[in-house]
JSON list of C-alpha atoms in Angstrom, two decimals:
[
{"chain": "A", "resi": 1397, "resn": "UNK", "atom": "CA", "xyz": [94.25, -2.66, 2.02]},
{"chain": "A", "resi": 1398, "resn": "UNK", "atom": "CA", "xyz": [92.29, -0.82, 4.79]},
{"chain": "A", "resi": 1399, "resn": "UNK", "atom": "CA", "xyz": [91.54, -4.39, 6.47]},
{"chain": "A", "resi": 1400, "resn": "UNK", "atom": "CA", "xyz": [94.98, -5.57, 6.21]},
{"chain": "A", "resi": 1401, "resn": "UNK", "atom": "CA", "xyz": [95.94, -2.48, 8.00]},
{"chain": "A", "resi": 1402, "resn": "UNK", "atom": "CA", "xyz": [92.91, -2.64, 10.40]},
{"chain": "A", "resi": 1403, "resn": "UNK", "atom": "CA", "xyz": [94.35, -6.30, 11.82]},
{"chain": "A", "resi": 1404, "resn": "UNK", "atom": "CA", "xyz": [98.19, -5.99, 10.95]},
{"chain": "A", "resi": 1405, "resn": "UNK", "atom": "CA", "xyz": [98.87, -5.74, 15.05]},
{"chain": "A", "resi": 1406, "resn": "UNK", "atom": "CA", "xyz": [96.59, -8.97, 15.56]},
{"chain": "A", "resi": 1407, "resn": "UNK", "atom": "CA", "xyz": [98.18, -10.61, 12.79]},
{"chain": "A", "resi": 1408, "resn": "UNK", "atom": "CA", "xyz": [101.48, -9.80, 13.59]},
{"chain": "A", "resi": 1409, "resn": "UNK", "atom": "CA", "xyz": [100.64, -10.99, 17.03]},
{"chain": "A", "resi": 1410, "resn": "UNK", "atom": "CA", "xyz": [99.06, -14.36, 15.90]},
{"chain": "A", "resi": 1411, "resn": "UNK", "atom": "CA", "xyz": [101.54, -15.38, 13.82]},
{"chain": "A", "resi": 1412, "resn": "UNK", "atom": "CA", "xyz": [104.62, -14.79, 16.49]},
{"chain": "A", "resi": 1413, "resn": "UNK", "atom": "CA", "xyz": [102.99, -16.32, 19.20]},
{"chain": "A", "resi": 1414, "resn": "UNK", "atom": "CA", "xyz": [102.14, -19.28, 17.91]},
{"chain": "A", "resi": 1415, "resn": "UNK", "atom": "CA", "xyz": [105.35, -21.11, 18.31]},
{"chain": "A", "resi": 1416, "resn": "UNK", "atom": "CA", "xyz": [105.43, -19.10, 22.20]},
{"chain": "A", "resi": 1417, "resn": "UNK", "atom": "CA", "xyz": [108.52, -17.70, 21.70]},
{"chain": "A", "resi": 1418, "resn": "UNK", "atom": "CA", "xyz": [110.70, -16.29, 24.99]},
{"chain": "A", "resi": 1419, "resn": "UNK", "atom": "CA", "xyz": [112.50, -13.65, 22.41]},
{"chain": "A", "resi": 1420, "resn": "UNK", "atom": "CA", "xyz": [110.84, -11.48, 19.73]},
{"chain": "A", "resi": 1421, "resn": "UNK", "atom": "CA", "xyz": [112.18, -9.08, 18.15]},
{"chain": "A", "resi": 1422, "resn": "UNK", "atom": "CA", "xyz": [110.76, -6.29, 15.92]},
{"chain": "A", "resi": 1423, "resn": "UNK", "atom": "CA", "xyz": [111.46, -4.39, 13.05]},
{"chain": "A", "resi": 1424, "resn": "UNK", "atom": "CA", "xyz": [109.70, -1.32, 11.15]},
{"chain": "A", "resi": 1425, "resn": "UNK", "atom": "CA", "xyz": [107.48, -0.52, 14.26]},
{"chain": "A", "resi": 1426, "resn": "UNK", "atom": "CA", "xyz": [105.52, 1.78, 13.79]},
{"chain": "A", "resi": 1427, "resn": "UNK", "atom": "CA", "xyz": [106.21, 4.40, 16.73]},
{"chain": "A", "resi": 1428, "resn": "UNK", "atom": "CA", "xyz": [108.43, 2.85, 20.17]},
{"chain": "A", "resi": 1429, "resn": "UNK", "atom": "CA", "xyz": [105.65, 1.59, 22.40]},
{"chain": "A", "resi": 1430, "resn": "UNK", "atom": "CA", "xyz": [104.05, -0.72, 19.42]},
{"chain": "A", "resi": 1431, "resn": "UNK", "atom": "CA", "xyz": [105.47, -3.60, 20.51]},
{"chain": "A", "resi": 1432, "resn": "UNK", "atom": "CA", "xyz": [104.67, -3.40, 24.11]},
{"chain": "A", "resi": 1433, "resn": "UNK", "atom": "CA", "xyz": [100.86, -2.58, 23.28]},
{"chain": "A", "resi": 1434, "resn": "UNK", "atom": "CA", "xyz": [100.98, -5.68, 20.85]},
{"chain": "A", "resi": 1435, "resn": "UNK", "atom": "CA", "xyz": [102.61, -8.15, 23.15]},
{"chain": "A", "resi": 1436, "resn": "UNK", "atom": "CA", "xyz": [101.58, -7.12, 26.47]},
{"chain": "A", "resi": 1437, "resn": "UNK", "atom": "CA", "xyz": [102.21, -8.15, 29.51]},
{"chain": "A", "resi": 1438, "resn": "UNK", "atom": "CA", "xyz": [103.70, -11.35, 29.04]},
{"chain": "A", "resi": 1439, "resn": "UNK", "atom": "CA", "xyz": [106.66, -9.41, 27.08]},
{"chain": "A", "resi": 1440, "resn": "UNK", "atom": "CA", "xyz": [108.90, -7.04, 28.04]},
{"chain": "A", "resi": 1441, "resn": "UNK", "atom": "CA", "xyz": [110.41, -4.88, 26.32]},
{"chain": "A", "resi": 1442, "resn": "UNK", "atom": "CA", "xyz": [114.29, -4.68, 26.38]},
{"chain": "A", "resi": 1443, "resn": "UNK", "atom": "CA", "xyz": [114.13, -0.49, 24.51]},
{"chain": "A", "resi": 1444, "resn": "UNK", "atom": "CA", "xyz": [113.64, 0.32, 21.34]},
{"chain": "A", "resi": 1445, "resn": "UNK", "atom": "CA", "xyz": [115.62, 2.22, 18.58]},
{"chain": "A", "resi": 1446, "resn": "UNK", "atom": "CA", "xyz": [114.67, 4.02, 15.61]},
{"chain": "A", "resi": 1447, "resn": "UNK", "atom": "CA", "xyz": [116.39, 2.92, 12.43]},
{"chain": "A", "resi": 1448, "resn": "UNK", "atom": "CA", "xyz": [116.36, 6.00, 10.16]},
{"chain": "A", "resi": 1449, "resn": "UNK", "atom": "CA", "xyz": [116.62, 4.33, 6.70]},
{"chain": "A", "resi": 1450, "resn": "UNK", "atom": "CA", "xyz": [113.01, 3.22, 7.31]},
{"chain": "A", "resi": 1451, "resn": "UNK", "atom": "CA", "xyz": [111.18, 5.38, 9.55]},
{"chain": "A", "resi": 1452, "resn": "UNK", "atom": "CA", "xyz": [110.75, 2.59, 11.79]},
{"chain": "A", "resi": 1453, "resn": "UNK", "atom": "CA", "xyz": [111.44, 1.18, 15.12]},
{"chain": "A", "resi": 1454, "resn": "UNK", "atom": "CA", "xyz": [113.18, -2.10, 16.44]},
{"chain": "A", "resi": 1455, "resn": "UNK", "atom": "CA", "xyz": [112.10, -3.68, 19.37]},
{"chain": "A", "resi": 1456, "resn": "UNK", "atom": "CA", "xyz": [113.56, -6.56, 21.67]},
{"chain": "A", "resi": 1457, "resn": "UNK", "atom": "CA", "xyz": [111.02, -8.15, 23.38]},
{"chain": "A", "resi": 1458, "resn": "UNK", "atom": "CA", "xyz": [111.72, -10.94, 26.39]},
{"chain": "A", "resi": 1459, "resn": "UNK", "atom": "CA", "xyz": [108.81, -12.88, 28.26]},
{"chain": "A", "resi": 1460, "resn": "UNK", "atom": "CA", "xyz": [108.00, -11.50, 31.12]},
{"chain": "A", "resi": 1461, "resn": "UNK", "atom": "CA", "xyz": [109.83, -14.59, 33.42]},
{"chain": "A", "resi": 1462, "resn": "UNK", "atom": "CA", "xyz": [113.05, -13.71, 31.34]},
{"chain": "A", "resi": 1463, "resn": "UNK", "atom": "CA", "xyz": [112.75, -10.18, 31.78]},
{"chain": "A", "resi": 1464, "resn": "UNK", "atom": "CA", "xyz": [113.65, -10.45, 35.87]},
{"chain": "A", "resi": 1465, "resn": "UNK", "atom": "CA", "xyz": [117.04, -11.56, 34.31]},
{"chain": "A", "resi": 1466, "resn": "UNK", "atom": "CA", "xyz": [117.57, -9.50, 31.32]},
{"chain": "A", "resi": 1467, "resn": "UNK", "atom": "CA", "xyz": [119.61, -6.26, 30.72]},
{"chain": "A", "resi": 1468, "resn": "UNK", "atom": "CA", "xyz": [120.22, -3.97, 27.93]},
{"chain": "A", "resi": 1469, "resn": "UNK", "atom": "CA", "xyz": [122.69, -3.62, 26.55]},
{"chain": "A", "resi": 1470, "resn": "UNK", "atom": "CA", "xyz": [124.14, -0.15, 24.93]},
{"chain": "A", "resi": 1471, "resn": "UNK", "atom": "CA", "xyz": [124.86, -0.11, 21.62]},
{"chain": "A", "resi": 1472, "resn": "UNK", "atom": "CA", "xyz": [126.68, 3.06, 20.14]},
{"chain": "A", "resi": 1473, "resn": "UNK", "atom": "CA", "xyz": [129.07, 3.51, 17.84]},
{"chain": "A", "resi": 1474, "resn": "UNK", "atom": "CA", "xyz": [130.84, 7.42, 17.69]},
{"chain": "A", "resi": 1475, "resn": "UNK", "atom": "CA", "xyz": [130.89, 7.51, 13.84]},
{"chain": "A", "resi": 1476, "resn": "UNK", "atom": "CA", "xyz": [127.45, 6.39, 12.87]},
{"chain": "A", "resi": 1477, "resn": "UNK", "atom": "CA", "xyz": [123.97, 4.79, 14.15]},
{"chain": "A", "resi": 1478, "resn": "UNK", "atom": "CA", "xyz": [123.53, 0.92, 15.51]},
{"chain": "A", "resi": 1479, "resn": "UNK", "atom": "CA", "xyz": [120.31, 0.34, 14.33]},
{"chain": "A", "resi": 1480, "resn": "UNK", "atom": "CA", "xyz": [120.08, -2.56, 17.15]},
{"chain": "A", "resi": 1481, "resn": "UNK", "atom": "CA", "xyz": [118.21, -3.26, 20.25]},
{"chain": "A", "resi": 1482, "resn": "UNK", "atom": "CA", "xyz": [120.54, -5.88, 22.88]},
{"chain": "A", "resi": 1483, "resn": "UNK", "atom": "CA", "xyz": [120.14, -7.64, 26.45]},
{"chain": "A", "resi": 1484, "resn": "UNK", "atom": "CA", "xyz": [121.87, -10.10, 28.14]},
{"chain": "A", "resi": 1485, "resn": "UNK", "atom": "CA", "xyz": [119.98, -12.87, 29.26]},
{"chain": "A", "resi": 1486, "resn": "UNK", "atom": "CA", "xyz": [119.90, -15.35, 31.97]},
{"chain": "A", "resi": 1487, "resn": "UNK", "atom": "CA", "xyz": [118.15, -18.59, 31.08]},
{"chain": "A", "resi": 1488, "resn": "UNK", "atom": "CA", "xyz": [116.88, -20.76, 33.48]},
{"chain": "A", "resi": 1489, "resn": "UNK", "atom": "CA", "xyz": [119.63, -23.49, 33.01]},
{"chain": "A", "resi": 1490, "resn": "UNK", "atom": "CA", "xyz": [122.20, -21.11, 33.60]},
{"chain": "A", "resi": 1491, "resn": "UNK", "atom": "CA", "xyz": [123.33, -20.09, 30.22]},
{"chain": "A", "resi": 1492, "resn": "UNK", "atom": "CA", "xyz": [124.02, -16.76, 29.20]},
{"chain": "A", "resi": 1493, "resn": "UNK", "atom": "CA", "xyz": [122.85, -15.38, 26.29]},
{"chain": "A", "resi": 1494, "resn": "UNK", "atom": "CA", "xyz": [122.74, -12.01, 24.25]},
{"chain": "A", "resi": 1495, "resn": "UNK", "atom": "CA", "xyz": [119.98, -11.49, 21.79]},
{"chain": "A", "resi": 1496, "resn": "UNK", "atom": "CA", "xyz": [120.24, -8.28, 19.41]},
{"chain": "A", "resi": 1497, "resn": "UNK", "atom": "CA", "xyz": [117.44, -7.25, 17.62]},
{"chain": "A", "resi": 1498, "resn": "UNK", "atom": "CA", "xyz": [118.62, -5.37, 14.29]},
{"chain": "A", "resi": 1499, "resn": "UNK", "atom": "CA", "xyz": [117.46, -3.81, 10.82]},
{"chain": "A", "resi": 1500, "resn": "UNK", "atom": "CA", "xyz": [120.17, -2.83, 8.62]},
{"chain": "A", "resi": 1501, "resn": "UNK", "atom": "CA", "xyz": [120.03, -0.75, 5.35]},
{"chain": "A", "resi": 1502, "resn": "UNK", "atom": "CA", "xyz": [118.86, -2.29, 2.46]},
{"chain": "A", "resi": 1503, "resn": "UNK", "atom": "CA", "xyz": [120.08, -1.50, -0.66]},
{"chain": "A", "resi": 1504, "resn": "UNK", "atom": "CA", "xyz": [123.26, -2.79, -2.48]},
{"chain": "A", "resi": 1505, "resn": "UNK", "atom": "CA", "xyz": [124.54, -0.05, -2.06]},
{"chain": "A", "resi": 1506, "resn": "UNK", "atom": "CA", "xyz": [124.46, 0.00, 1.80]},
{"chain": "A", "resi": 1507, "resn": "UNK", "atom": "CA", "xyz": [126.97, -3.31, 1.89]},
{"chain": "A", "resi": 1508, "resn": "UNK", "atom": "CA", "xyz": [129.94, -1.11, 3.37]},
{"chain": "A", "resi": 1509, "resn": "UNK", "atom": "CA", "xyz": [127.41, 0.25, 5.56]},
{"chain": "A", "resi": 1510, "resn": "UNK", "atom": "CA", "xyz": [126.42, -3.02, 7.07]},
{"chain": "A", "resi": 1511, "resn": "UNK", "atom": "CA", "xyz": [129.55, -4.55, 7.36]},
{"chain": "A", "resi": 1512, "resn": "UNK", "atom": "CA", "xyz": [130.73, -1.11, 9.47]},
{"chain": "A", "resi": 1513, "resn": "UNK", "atom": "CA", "xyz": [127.19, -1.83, 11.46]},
{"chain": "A", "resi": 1514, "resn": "UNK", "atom": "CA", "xyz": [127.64, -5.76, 12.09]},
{"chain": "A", "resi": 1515, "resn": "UNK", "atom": "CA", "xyz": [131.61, -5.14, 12.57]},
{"chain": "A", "resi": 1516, "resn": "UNK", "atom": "CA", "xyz": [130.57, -3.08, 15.87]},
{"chain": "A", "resi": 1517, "resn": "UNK", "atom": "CA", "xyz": [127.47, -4.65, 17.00]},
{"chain": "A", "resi": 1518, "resn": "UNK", "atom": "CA", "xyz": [129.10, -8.37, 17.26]},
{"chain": "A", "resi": 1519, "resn": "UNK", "atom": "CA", "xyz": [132.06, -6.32, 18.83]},
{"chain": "A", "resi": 1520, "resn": "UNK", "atom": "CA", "xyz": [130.19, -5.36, 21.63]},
{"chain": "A", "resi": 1521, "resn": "UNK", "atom": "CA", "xyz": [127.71, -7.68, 21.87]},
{"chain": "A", "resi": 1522, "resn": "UNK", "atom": "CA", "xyz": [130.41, -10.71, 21.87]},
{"chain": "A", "resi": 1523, "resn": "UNK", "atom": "CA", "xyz": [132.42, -9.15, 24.86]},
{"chain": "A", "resi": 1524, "resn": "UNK", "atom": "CA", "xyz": [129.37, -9.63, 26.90]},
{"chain": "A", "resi": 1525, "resn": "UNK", "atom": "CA", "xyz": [129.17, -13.33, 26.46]},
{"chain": "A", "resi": 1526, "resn": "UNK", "atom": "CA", "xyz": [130.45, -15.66, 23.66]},
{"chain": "A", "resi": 1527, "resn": "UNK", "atom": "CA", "xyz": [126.32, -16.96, 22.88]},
{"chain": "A", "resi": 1528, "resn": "UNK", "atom": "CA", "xyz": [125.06, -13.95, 20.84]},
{"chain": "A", "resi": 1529, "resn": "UNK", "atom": "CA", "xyz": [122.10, -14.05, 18.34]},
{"chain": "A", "resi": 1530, "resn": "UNK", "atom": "CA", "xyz": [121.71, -11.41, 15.83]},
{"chain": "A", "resi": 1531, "resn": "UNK", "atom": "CA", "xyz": [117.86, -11.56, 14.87]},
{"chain": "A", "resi": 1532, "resn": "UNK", "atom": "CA", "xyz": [116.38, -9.06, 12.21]},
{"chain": "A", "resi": 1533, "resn": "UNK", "atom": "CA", "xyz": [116.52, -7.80, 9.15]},
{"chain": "A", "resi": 1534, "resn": "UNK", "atom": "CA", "xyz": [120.03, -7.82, 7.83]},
{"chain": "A", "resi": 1535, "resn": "UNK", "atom": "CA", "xyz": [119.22, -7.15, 4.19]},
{"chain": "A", "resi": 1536, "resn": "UNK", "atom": "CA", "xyz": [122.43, -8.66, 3.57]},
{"chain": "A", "resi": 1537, "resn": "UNK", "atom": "CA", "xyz": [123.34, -10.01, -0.44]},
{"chain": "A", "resi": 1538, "resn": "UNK", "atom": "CA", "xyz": [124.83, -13.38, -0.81]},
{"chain": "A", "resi": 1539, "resn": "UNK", "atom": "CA", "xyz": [128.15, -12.27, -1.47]},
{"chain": "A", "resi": 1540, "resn": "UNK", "atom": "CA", "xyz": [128.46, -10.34, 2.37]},
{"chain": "A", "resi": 1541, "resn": "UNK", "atom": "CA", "xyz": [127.45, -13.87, 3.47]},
{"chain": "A", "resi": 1542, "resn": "UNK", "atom": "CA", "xyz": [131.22, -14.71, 4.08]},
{"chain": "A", "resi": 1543, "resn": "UNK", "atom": "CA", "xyz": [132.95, -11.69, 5.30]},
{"chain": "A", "resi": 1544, "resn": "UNK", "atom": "CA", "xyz": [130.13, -11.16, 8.01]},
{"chain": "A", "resi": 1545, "resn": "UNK", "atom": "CA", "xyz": [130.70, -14.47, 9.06]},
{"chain": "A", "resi": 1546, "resn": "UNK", "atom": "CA", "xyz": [133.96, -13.84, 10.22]},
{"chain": "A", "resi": 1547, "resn": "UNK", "atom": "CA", "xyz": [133.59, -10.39, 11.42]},
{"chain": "A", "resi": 1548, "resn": "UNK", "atom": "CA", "xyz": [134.54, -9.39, 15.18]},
{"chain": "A", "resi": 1549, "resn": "UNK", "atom": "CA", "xyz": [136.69, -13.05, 15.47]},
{"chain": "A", "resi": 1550, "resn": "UNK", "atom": "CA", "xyz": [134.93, -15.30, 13.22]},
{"chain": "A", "resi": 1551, "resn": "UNK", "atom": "CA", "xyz": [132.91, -18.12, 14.18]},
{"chain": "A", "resi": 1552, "resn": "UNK", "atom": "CA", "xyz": [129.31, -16.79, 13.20]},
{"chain": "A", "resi": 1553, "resn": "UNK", "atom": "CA", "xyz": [126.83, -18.94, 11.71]},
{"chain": "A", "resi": 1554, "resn": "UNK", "atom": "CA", "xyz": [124.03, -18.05, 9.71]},
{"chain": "A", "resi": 1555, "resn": "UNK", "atom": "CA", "xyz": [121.27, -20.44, 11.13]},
{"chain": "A", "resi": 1556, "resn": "UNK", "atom": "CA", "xyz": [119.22, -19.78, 8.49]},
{"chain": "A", "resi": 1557, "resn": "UNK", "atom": "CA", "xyz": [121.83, -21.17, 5.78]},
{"chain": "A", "resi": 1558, "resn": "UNK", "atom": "CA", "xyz": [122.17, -24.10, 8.25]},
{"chain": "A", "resi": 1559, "resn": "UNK", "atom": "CA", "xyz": [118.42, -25.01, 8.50]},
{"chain": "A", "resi": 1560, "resn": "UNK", "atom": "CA", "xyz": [117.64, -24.25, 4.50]},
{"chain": "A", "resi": 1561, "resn": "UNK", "atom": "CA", "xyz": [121.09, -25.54, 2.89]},
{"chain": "A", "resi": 1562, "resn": "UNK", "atom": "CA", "xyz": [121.31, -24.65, -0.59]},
{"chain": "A", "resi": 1563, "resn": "UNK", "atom": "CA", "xyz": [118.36, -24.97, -1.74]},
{"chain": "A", "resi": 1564, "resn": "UNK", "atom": "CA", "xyz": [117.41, -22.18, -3.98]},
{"chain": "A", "resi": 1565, "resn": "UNK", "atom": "CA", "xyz": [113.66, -21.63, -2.77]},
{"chain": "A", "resi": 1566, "resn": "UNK", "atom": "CA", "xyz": [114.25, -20.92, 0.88]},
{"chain": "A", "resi": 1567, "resn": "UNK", "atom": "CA", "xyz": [117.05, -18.50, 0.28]},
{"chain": "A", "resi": 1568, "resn": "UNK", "atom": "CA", "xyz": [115.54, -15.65, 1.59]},
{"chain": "A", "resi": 1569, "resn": "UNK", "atom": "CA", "xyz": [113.58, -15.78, 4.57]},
{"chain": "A", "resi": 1570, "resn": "UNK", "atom": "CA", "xyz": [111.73, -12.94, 3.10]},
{"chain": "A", "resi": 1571, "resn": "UNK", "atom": "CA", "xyz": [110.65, -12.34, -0.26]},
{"chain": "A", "resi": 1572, "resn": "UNK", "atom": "CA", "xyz": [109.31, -9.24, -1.26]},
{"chain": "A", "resi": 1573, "resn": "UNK", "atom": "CA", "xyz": [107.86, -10.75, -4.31]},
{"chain": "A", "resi": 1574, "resn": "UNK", "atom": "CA", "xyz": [106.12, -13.56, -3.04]},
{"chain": "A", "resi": 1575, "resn": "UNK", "atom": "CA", "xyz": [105.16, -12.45, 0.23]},
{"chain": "A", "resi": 1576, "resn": "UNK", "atom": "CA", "xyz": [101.30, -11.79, 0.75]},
{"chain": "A", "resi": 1577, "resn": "UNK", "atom": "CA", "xyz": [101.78, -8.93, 2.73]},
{"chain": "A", "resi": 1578, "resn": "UNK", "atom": "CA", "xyz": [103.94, -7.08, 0.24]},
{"chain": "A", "resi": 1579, "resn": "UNK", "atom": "CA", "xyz": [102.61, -4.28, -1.76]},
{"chain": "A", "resi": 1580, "resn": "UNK", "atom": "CA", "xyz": [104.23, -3.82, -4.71]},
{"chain": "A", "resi": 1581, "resn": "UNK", "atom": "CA", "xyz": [105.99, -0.35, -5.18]},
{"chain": "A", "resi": 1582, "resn": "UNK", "atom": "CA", "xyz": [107.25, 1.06, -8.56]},
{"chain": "A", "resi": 1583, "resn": "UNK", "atom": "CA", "xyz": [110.76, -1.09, -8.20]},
{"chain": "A", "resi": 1584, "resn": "UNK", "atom": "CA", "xyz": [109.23, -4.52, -7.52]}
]
């Protein structure tokens, strides 16, 4: 356990950068500058924002030659948190994009929650530019699939469902129980 903790940053940074990404983004940081120390300097970060339910930070990192045309975006809602870090982007083709960087509540009993959450970030995010990407941890359950989808005007697509289909074993692109870095609490 003390090793794993030891190299978790290295790790962590390995295992992103090896498909040299030009977005990354974060979630359960552990204080708001990790991901710059981790991923410095050829990433930027875009801000950072706690999410509560975990005690943890989420970061929206851009590579450095992105950065020059990136800007945050703010994401606030009067009634409750946006656990969510956003920037517009300029690619070098021209396209506009937004990228979000999010961690939602997890339990099942945080569904109403999320919805309220995604309702508001696609809201905003969308009226920026129509090609938004919502990366993260969105601890959503199967049956939320659907009426996220077609939050904020419909037309979202989970790539994930896209790239997996239906099968059964690549459902999750987490999995507590089977992932080596998981360490098993009382309800696993």
């Amino acid at each position: 356990r003390a090793l794993r903790t030891q190299e978790a940053s290295r790790l962590i940074r390995e295992e992103c950068l090896r498909s040299r990404p030009d977005i990354i983004a974060l979630q359960e940081c552990p204080n708001e500058s990790w991901g710059g120390l981790v991923f410095g300097p050829d990433y930027v970060s875009m801000g950072t924002q706690l999410a509560s339910h975990v005690q943890g930070h989420i970061d929206l990192l851009v590579r450095r030659e992105l950065a020059q045309h990136a800007q945050r975006i703010t994401l606030e809602h009067p009634a409750f948190p946006l656990p969510s870090v956003a920037a517009a982007i300029m690619l070098p083709n021209g396209t506009r994009i937004v990228a979000c960087s999010l961690h939602l509540p997890h339990t099942a009993e945080g569904a109403t929650a999320r919805e309220l959450m995604c309702e508001a970030i696609m809201q905003i995010i969308s009226q920026k530019c129509s090609n938004c990407i919502l990366i993260g941890d969105l601890n959503m359950r199967k049956k939320e699939d659907q009426i996220v989808e077609c939050l904020a005007g419909g037309g979202w697509i989970d790539v994930w469902k896209e790239a997996t289909g239906e099968d059964g074993k690549l459902k999750f692109s987490w999995d507590s129980r089977t992932n080596l870095f998981h360490e098993p609490g009382p309800n696993s």
